[in-house]
Coordinates of C-alpha atoms and ligand atoms in Angstrom, one line a residue:
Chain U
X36 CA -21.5 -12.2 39.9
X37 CA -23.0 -9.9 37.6
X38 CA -24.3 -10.4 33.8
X39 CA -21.1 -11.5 31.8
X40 CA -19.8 -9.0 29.2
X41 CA -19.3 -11.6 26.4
X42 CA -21.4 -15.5 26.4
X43 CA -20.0 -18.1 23.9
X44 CA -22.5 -20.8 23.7
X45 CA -22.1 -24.1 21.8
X46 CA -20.0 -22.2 19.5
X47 CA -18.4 -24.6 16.6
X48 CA -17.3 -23.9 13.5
X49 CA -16.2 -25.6 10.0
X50 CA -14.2 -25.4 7.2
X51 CA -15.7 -27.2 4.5
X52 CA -15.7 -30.6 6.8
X53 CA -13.4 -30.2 8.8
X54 CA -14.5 -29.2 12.6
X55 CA -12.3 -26.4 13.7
X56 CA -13.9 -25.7 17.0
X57 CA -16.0 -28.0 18.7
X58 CA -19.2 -26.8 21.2
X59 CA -16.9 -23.7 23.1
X60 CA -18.6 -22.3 26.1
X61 CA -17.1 -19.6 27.4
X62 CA -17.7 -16.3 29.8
X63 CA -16.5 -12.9 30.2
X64 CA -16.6 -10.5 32.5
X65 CA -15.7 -7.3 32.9
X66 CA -12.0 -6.8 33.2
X67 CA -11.3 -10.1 32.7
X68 CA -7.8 -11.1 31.0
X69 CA -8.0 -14.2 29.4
X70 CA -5.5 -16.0 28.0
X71 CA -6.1 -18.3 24.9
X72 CA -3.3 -21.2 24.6
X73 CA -3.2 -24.5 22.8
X74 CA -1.2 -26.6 20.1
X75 CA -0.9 -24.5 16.7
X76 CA -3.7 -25.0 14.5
X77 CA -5.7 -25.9 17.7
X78 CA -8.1 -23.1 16.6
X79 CA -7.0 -20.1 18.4
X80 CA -7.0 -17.9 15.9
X81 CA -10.5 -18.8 14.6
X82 CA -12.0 -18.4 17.5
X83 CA -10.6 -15.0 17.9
X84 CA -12.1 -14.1 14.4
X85 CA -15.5 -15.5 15.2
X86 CA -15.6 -12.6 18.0
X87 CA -14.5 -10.3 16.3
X88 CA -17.4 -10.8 13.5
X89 CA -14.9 -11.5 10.6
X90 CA -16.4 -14.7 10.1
X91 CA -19.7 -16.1 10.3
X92 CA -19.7 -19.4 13.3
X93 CA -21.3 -22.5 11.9
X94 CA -23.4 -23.3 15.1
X95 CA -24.1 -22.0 19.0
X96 CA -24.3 -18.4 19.6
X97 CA -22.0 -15.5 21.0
X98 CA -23.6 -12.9 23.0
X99 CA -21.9 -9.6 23.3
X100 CA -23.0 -7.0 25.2
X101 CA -26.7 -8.7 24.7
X102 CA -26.0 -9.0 21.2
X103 CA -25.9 -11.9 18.7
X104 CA -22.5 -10.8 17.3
X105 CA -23.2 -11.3 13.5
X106 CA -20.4 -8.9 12.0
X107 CA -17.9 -6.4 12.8
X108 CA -18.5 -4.6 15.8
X109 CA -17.7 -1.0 17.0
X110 CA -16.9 -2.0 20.8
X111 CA -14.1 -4.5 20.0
X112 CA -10.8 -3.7 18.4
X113 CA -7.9 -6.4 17.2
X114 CA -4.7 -6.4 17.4
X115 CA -2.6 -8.9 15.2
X116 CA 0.3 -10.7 15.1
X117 CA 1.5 -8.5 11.9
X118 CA 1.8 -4.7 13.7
X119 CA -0.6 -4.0 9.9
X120 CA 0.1 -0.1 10.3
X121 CA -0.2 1.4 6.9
X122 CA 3.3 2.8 5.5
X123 CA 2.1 5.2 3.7
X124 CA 1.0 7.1 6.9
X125 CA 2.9 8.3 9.7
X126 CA 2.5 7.3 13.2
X127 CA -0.4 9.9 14.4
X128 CA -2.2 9.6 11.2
X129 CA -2.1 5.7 12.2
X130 CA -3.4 6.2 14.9
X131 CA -6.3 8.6 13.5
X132 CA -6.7 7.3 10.3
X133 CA -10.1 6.9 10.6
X134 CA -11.1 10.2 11.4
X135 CA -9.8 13.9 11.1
X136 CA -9.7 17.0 13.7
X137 CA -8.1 18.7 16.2
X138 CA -10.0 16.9 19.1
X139 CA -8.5 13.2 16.9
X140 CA -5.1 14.3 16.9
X141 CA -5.1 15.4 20.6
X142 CA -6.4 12.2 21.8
X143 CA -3.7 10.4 19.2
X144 CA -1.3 12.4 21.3
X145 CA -2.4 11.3 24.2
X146 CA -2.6 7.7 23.2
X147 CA 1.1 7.8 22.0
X148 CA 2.6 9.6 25.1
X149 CA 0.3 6.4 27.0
X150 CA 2.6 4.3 24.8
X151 CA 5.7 6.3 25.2
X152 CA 5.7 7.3 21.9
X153 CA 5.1 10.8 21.9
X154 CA 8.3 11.9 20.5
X155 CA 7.4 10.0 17.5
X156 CA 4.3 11.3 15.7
X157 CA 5.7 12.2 12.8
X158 CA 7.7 9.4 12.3
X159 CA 7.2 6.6 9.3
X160 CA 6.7 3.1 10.1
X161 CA 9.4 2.2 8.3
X162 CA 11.8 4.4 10.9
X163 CA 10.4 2.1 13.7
X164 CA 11.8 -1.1 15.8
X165 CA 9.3 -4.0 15.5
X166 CA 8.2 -3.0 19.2
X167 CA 8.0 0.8 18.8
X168 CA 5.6 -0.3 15.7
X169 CA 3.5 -3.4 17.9
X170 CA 2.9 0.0 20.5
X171 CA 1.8 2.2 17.6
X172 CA -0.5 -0.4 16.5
X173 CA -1.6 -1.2 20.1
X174 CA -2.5 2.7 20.7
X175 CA -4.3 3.1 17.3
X176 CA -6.6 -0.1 18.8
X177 CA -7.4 2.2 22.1
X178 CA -8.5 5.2 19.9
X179 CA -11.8 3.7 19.8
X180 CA -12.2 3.5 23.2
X181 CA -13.4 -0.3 23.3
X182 CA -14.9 -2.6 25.8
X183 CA -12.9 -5.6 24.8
X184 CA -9.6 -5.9 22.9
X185 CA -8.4 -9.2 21.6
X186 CA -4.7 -9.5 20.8
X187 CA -3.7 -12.6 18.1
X188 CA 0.1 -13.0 19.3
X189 CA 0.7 -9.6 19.3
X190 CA 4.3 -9.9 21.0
X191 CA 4.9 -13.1 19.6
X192 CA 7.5 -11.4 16.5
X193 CA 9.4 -9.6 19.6
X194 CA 12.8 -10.5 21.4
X195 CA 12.6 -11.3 24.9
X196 CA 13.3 -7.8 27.1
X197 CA 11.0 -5.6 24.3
X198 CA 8.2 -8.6 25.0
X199 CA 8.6 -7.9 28.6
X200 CA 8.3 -4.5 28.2
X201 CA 5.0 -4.5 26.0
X202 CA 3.3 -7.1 28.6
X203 CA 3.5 -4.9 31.1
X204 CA 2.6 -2.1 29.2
X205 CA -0.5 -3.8 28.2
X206 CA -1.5 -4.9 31.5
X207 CA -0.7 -1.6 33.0
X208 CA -3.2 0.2 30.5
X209 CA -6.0 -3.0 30.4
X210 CA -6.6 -2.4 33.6
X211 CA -5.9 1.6 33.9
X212 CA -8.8 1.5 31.1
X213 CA -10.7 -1.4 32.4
X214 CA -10.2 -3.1 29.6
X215 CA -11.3 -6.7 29.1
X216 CA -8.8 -8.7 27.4
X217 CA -8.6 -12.1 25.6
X218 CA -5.0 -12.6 24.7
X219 CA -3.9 -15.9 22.0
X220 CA -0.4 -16.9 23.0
X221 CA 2.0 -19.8 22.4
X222 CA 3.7 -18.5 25.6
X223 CA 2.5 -20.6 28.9
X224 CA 4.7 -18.1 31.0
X225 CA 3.1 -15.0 29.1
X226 CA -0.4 -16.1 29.9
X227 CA 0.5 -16.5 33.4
X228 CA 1.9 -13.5 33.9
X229 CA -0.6 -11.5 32.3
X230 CA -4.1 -13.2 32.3
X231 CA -6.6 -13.8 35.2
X232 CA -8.0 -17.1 33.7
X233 CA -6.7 -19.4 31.2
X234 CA -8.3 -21.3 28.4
X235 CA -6.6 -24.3 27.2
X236 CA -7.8 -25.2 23.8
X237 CA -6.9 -28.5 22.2
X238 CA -8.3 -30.3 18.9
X239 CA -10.7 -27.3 18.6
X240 CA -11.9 -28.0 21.8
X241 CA -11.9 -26.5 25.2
X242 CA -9.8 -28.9 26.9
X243 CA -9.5 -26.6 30.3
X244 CA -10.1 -23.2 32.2
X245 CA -7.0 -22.2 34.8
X246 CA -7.5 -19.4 37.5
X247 CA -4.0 -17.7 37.0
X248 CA -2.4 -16.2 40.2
X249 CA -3.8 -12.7 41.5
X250 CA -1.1 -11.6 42.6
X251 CA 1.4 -10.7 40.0
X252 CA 4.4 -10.5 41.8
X253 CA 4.4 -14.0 42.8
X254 CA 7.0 -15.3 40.5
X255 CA 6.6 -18.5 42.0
X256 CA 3.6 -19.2 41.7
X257 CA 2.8 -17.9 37.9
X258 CA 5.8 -19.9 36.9
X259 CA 4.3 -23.1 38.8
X260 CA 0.8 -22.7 37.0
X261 CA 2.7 -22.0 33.5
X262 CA 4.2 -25.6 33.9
X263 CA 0.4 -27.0 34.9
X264 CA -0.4 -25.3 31.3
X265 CA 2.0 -26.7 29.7
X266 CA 1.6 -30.2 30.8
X267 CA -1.8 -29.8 29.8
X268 CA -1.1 -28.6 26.3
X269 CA 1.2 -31.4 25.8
X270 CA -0.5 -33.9 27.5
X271 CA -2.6 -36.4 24.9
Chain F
X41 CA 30.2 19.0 -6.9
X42 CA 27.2 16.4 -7.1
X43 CA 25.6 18.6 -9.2
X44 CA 28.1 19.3 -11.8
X45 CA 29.9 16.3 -12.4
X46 CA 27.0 14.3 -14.5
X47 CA 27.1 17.5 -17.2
X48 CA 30.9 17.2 -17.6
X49 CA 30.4 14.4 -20.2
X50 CA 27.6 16.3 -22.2
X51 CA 29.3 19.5 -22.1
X52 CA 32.6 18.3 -23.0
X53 CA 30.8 16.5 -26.5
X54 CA 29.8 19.9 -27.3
X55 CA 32.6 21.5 -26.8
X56 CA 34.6 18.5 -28.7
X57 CA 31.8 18.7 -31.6
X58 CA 31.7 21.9 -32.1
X59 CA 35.8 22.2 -32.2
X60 CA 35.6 19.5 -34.8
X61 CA 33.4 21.2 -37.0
X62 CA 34.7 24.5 -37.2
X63 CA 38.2 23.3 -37.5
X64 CA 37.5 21.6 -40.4
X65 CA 37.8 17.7 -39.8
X66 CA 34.7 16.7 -40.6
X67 CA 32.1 18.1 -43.1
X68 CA 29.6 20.9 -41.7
X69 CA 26.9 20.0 -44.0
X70 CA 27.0 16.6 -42.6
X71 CA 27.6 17.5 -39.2
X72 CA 26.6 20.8 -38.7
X73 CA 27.9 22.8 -35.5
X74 CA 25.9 22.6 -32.7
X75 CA 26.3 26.8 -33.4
X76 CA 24.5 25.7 -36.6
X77 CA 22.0 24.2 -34.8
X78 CA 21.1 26.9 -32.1
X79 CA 21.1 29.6 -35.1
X80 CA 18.4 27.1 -37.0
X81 CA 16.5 27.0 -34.0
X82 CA 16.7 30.5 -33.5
X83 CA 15.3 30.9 -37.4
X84 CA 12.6 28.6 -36.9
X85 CA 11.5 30.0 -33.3
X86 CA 11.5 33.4 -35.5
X87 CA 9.1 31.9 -38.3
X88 CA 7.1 30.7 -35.3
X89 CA 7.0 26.9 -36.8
X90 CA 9.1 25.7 -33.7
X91 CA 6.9 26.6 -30.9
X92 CA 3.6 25.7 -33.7
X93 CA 5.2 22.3 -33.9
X94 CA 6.4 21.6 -30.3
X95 CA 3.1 23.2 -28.7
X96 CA 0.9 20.6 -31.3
X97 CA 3.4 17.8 -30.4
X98 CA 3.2 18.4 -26.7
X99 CA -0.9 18.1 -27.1
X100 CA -0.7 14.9 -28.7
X101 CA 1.0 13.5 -26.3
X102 CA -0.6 15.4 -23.7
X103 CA -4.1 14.1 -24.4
X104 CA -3.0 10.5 -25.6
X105 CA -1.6 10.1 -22.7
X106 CA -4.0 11.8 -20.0
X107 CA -7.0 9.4 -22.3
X108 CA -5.3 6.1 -22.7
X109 CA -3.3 6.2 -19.0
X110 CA -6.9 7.5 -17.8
X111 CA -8.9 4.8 -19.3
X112 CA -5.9 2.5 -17.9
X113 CA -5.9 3.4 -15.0
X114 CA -9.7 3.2 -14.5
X115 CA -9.7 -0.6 -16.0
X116 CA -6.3 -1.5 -13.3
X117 CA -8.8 -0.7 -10.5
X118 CA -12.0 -2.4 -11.2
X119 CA -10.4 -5.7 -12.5
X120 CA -8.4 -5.8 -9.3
X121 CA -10.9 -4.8 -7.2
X122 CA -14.2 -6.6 -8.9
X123 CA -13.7 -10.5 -9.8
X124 CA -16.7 -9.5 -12.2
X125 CA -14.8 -6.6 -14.4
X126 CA -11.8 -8.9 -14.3
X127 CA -13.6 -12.1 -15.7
X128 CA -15.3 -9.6 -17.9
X129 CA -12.0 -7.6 -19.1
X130 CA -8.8 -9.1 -18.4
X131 CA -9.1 -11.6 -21.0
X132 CA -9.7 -9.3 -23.9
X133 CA -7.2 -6.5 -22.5
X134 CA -4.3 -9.2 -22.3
X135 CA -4.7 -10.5 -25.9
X136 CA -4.7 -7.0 -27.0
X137 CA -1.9 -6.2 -25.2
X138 CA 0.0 -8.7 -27.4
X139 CA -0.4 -6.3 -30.7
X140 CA 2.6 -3.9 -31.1
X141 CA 0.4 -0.6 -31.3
X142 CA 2.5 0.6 -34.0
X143 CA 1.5 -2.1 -36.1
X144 CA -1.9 -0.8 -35.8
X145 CA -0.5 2.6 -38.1
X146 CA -1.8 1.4 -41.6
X147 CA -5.3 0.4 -40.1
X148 CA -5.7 3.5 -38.3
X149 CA -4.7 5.8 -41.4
X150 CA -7.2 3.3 -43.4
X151 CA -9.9 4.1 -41.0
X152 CA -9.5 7.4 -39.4
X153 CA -7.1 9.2 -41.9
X154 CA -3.6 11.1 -41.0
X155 CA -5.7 13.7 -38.9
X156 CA -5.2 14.9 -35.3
X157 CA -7.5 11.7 -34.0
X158 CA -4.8 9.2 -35.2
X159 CA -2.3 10.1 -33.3
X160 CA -4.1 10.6 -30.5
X161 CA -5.3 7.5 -30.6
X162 CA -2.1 5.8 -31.2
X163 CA -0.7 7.6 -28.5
X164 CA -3.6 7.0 -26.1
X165 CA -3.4 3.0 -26.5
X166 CA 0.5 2.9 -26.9
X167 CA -0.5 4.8 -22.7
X168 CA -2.8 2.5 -21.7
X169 CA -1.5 -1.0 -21.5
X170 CA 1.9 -0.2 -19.0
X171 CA -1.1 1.5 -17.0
X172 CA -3.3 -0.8 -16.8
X173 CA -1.2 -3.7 -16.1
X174 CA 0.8 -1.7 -13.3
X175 CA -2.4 -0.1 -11.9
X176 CA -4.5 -3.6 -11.8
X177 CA -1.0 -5.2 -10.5
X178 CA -0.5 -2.8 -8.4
X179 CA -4.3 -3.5 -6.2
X180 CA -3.8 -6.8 -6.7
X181 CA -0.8 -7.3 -4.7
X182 CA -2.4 -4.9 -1.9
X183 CA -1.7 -7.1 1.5
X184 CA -4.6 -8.2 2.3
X185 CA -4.0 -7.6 6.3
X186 CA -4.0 -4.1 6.0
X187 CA -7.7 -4.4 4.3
X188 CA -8.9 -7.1 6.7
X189 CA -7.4 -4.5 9.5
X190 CA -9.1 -1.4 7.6
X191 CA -11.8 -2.8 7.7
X192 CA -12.7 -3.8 11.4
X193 CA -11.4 -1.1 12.1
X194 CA -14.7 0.7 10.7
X195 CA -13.5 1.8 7.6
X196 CA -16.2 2.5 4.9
X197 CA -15.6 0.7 1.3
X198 CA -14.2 4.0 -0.2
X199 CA -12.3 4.7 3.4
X200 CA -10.5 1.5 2.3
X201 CA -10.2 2.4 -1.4
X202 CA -8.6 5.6 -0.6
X203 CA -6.7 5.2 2.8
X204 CA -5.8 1.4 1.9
X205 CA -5.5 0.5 -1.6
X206 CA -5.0 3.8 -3.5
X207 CA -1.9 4.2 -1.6
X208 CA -0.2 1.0 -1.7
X209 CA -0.6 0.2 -5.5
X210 CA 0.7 4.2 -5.9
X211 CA 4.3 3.0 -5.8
X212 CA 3.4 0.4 -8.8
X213 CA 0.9 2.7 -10.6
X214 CA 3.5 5.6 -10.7
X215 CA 6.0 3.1 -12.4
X216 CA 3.7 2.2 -14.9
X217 CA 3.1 6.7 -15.5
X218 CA 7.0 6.7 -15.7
X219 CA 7.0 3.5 -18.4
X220 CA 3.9 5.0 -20.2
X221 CA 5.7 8.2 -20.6
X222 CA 8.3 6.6 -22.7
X223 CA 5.8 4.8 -24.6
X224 CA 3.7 8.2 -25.2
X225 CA 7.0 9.4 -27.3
X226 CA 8.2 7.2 -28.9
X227 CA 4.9 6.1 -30.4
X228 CA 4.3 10.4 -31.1
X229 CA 7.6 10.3 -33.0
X230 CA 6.4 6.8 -35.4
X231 CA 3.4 8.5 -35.7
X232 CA 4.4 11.7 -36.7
X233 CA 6.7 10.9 -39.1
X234 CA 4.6 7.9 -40.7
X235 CA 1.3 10.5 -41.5
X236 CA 1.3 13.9 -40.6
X237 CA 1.3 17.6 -41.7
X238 CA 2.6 19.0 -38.6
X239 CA 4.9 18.2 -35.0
X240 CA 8.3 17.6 -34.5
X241 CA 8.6 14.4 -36.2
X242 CA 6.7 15.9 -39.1
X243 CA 9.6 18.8 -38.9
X244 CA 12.5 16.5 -39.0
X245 CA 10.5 14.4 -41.8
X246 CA 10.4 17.9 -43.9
X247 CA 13.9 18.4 -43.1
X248 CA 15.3 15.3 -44.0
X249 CA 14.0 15.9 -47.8
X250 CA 16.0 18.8 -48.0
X251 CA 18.9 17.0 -46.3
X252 CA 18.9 19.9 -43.8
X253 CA 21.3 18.3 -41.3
X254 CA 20.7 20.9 -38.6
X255 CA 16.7 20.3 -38.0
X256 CA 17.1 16.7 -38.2
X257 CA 19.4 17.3 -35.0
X258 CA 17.8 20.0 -33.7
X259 CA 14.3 17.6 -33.5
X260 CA 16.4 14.6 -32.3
X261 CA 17.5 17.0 -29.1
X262 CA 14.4 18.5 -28.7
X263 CA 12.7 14.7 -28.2
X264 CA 15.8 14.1 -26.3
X265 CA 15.0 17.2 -24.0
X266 CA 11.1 15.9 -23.9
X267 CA 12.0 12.5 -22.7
X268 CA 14.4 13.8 -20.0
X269 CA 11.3 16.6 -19.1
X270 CA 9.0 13.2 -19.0
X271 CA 11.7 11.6 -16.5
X272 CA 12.0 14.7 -14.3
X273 CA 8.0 14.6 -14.1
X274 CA 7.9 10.8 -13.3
X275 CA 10.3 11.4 -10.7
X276 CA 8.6 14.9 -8.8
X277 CA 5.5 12.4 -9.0
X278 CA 7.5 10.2 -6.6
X279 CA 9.1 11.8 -4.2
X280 CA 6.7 13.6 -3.8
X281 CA 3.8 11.1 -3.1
X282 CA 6.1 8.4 -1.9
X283 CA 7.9 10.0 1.0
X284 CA 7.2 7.1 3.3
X285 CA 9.4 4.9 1.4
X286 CA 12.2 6.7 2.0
X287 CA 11.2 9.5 4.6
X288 CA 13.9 11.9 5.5
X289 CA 16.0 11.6 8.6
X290 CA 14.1 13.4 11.7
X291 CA 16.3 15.0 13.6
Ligands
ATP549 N1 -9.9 -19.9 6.0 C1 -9.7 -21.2 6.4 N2 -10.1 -22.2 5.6 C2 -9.9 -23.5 5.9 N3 -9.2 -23.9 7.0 C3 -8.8 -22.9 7.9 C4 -9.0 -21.5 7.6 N4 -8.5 -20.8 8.6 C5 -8.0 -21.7 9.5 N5 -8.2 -22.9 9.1 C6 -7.8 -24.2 9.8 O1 -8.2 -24.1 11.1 C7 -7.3 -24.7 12.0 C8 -7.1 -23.7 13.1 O2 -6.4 -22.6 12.7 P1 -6.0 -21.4 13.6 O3 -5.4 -20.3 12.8 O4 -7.3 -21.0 14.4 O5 -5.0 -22.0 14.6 P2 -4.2 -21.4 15.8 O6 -4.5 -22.1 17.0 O7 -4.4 -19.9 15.8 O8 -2.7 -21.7 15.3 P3 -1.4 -20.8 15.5 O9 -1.0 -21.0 16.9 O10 -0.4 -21.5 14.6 O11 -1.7 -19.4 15.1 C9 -6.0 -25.0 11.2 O12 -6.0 -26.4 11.0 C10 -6.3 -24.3 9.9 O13 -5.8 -25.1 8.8
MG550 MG1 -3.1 -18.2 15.2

């Protein structure tokens, strides 16, 4: 195989004295989709915001794109539980906020037509369903163009067909955009379905890795290996 | 229809006032017409002492306001965005803020005299507080996933100030413009009438020596007129900035 994209090495990290995460090893490649599961409060979260560079890790080391990731970086984007699109803004200005120009606001069209938005640019937040706005917020992470995106429960507020919907939307365009992916979920049938490996964390620790089914048509399969998951989320 | 229905009431008082009065139920010296009133305007526009007074009035309250709402303003960001300012500050504003400003008229004629400054400066504090404590609310109760989001997102620290923060405390800091309006007048019209040699309270002051009914009135409407201006201005402000809140439909 070739040099992973992302190393997590020994990682732990603390709150005051209590161990959050415990000595996580972890690979990525290269479109990879991984998917994060565990018990709430089993550190899925936290682990999330040590790659992105929110917080600082207490011990180990994670290597991204053969850099000691100490802060925020450029190549990653999040996407949160909370669609967190600003109100005050409408939907292309979202999407650009960071940055103005013609050559922004085309490829904020482009993102939005990607999400199937397009007829919606000048629309308010406030005029959105809860998935219209998760696809908003999931186009303004592309506009960066970044190697890996990290979604915290991103579909997790969402009723059941809309959830559908937006999983295959994001697989269609992680791997249309070789994206690599780490995905947190509470849903064992969600990380089947969309994730190629599956990381079971537990106490803080990294309680088991799971090769999810290739091919993703294979109902019976993905819903064979979502019962494995949860048996091993539950188990003691 | 929408648009005439709220003046039936005020017209129709008009109408029913001046009917009164020139039929001869109650007393015109006591209750001149409102045609009594317009002609006195219309003297006192002539003389030029109407405009003098409302154009000195308006700059009182003008620059009281634009100095204390500035200097509120200012203070509502920095103690809610730096824990220093606020440690620094906050303390000292809030006890402050528990003196009625008006009560501060004898000191201030004590110190600075019955010139233009004292009103100024009465108006400018009366200003400040609702500022500051709707401006410094305002940043405070900024949700902090937008900043967090803002700010991985590559936003710089005045990216976030202006794109983030500014914003989202606007629909707080513009009710704190719309309170500190009221404030500005009614503290003008104290003011004015306690110490001064010139305005519209010092008109109505004048008037009410010579028991002349009609200025008394006409300075009563033309506040009334100022704070209705003052709520027309505080409501332009928001539609205009705060669209988002309640965007129109899109067809
Ligand atoms: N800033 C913090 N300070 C102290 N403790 C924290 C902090 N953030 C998280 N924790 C603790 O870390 C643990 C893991 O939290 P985390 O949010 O990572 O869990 P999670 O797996 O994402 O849970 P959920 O599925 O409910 O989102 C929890 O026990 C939580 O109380
Ligand atoms: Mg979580």
């Amino acid at each position: 195989m070739n040099e992973p994209l992302m190393t997590i090495k020994n990682v732990s990290k603390q709150y005051g004295n209590h161990l959050i995460l415990e000595n996580i090893n972890l690979s990525l490649y290269d479109n990879d989709f991984i998917a994060l599961v565990g018990k709430s409060g089993g550190g899925k979260s936290t682990l999330l915001r040590l790659i992105a560079g929110f917080e600082p890790y207490s011990s180990g080391e994670i290597i991204f794109m053969n850099q000691r990731i100490t802060s925020l970086n450029k190549q990653m984007r999040i996407m949160f539980q909370e669609d967190r699109l600003l109100p005050w803004m409408t939907v292309s200005e979202n999407i650009s906020f960071r940055s103005r120009g013609q050559q922004i606001k085309e490829k904020a069209l482009s993102l939005l037509e990607l999400v199937g938005l397009e007829d919606f640019a000048n629309y308010y937040p406030i005029q959105l369903s809860g998935g219209q706005r998760q696809r908003v917020s999931l186009a303004r992470a592309l506009m960066a163009n970044p190697k890996l995106l990290l979604l915290d429960e991103p579909l997790s507020a969402l009723d059941a067909l809309t959830r559908l919907n937006m999983q295959e939307l994001i697989m269609d365009i992680c791997s249309k955009q070789h994206l690599t992916t780490i995905l947190v979920t509470h849903d064992v049938d969600e990380a089947a379905r969309m994730a190629n490996r599956i990381v079971v964390l537990k106490h803080g620790r990294k309680a088991d890795e799971i090769s999810a089914p290739e091919d993703k048509t294979n109902t019976e399969e993905i819903n064979l290996i979502a019962a494995q998951i949860k048996t091993l989320i539950l188990s003691d | 229809m929408d648009k005439v229905v709220p003046w039936i009431i005020p017209v129709g008082i008009i109408v029913i006032w001046q009917f009164i009065v020139t039929a001869g139920i109650a007393s015109g010296k006591l209750l001149p017409a409102p045609s009594d009133i317009l002609l006195d305007a219309w003297k006192l526009f002539k003389s030029g002492e109407l405009q003098k007074n409302i154009g000195i009035s308006l700059f009182r309250a003008l620059l009281g306001f634009i100095i204390g709402g500035g200097i509120g303003f200012i203070l509502g960001v920095l103690n809610g965005i730096f824990k220093v300012c606020r440690l620094a500050f906050d303390n000292t504003i809030q006890m402050l803020r528990n003196i009625p400003h008006l009560a501060l008229i004898p000191l201030i004629i004590l110190v600075i005299g019955i010139g233009e400054p004292s009103k100024i400066f009465l108006v400018s504090v009366g200003c400040m507080f609702p500022m500051y404590i709707n401006t410094y609310h305002g940043v405070t109760s900024i949700d902090k996933g937008l900043v967090e989001m803002g700010r991985s997102y590559g936003l710089s620290n005045s990216q976030v100030f202006f794109k983030i923060i500014f914003p989202g405390a606007l629909p707080t800091i513009l009710m704190g413009v719309r309170y500190a309006l009221g404030v500005m007048w009614t503290t003008l019209i104290v003011a004015e009438t306690v110490a001064t040699s010139s305005g519209i309270g010092y008109m109505a002051n004048e008037a009410e020596q010579f028991t002349d009914m009609s200025t008394v009135i006409l300075c009563i409407l033309i506040y009334a007129l100022f704070g209705k201006l003052s709520d027309f201005i505080a409501k332009l402000l928001e539609d205009t900035f705060l669209v988002w809140q309640n965007p129109r439909e899109i067809s």
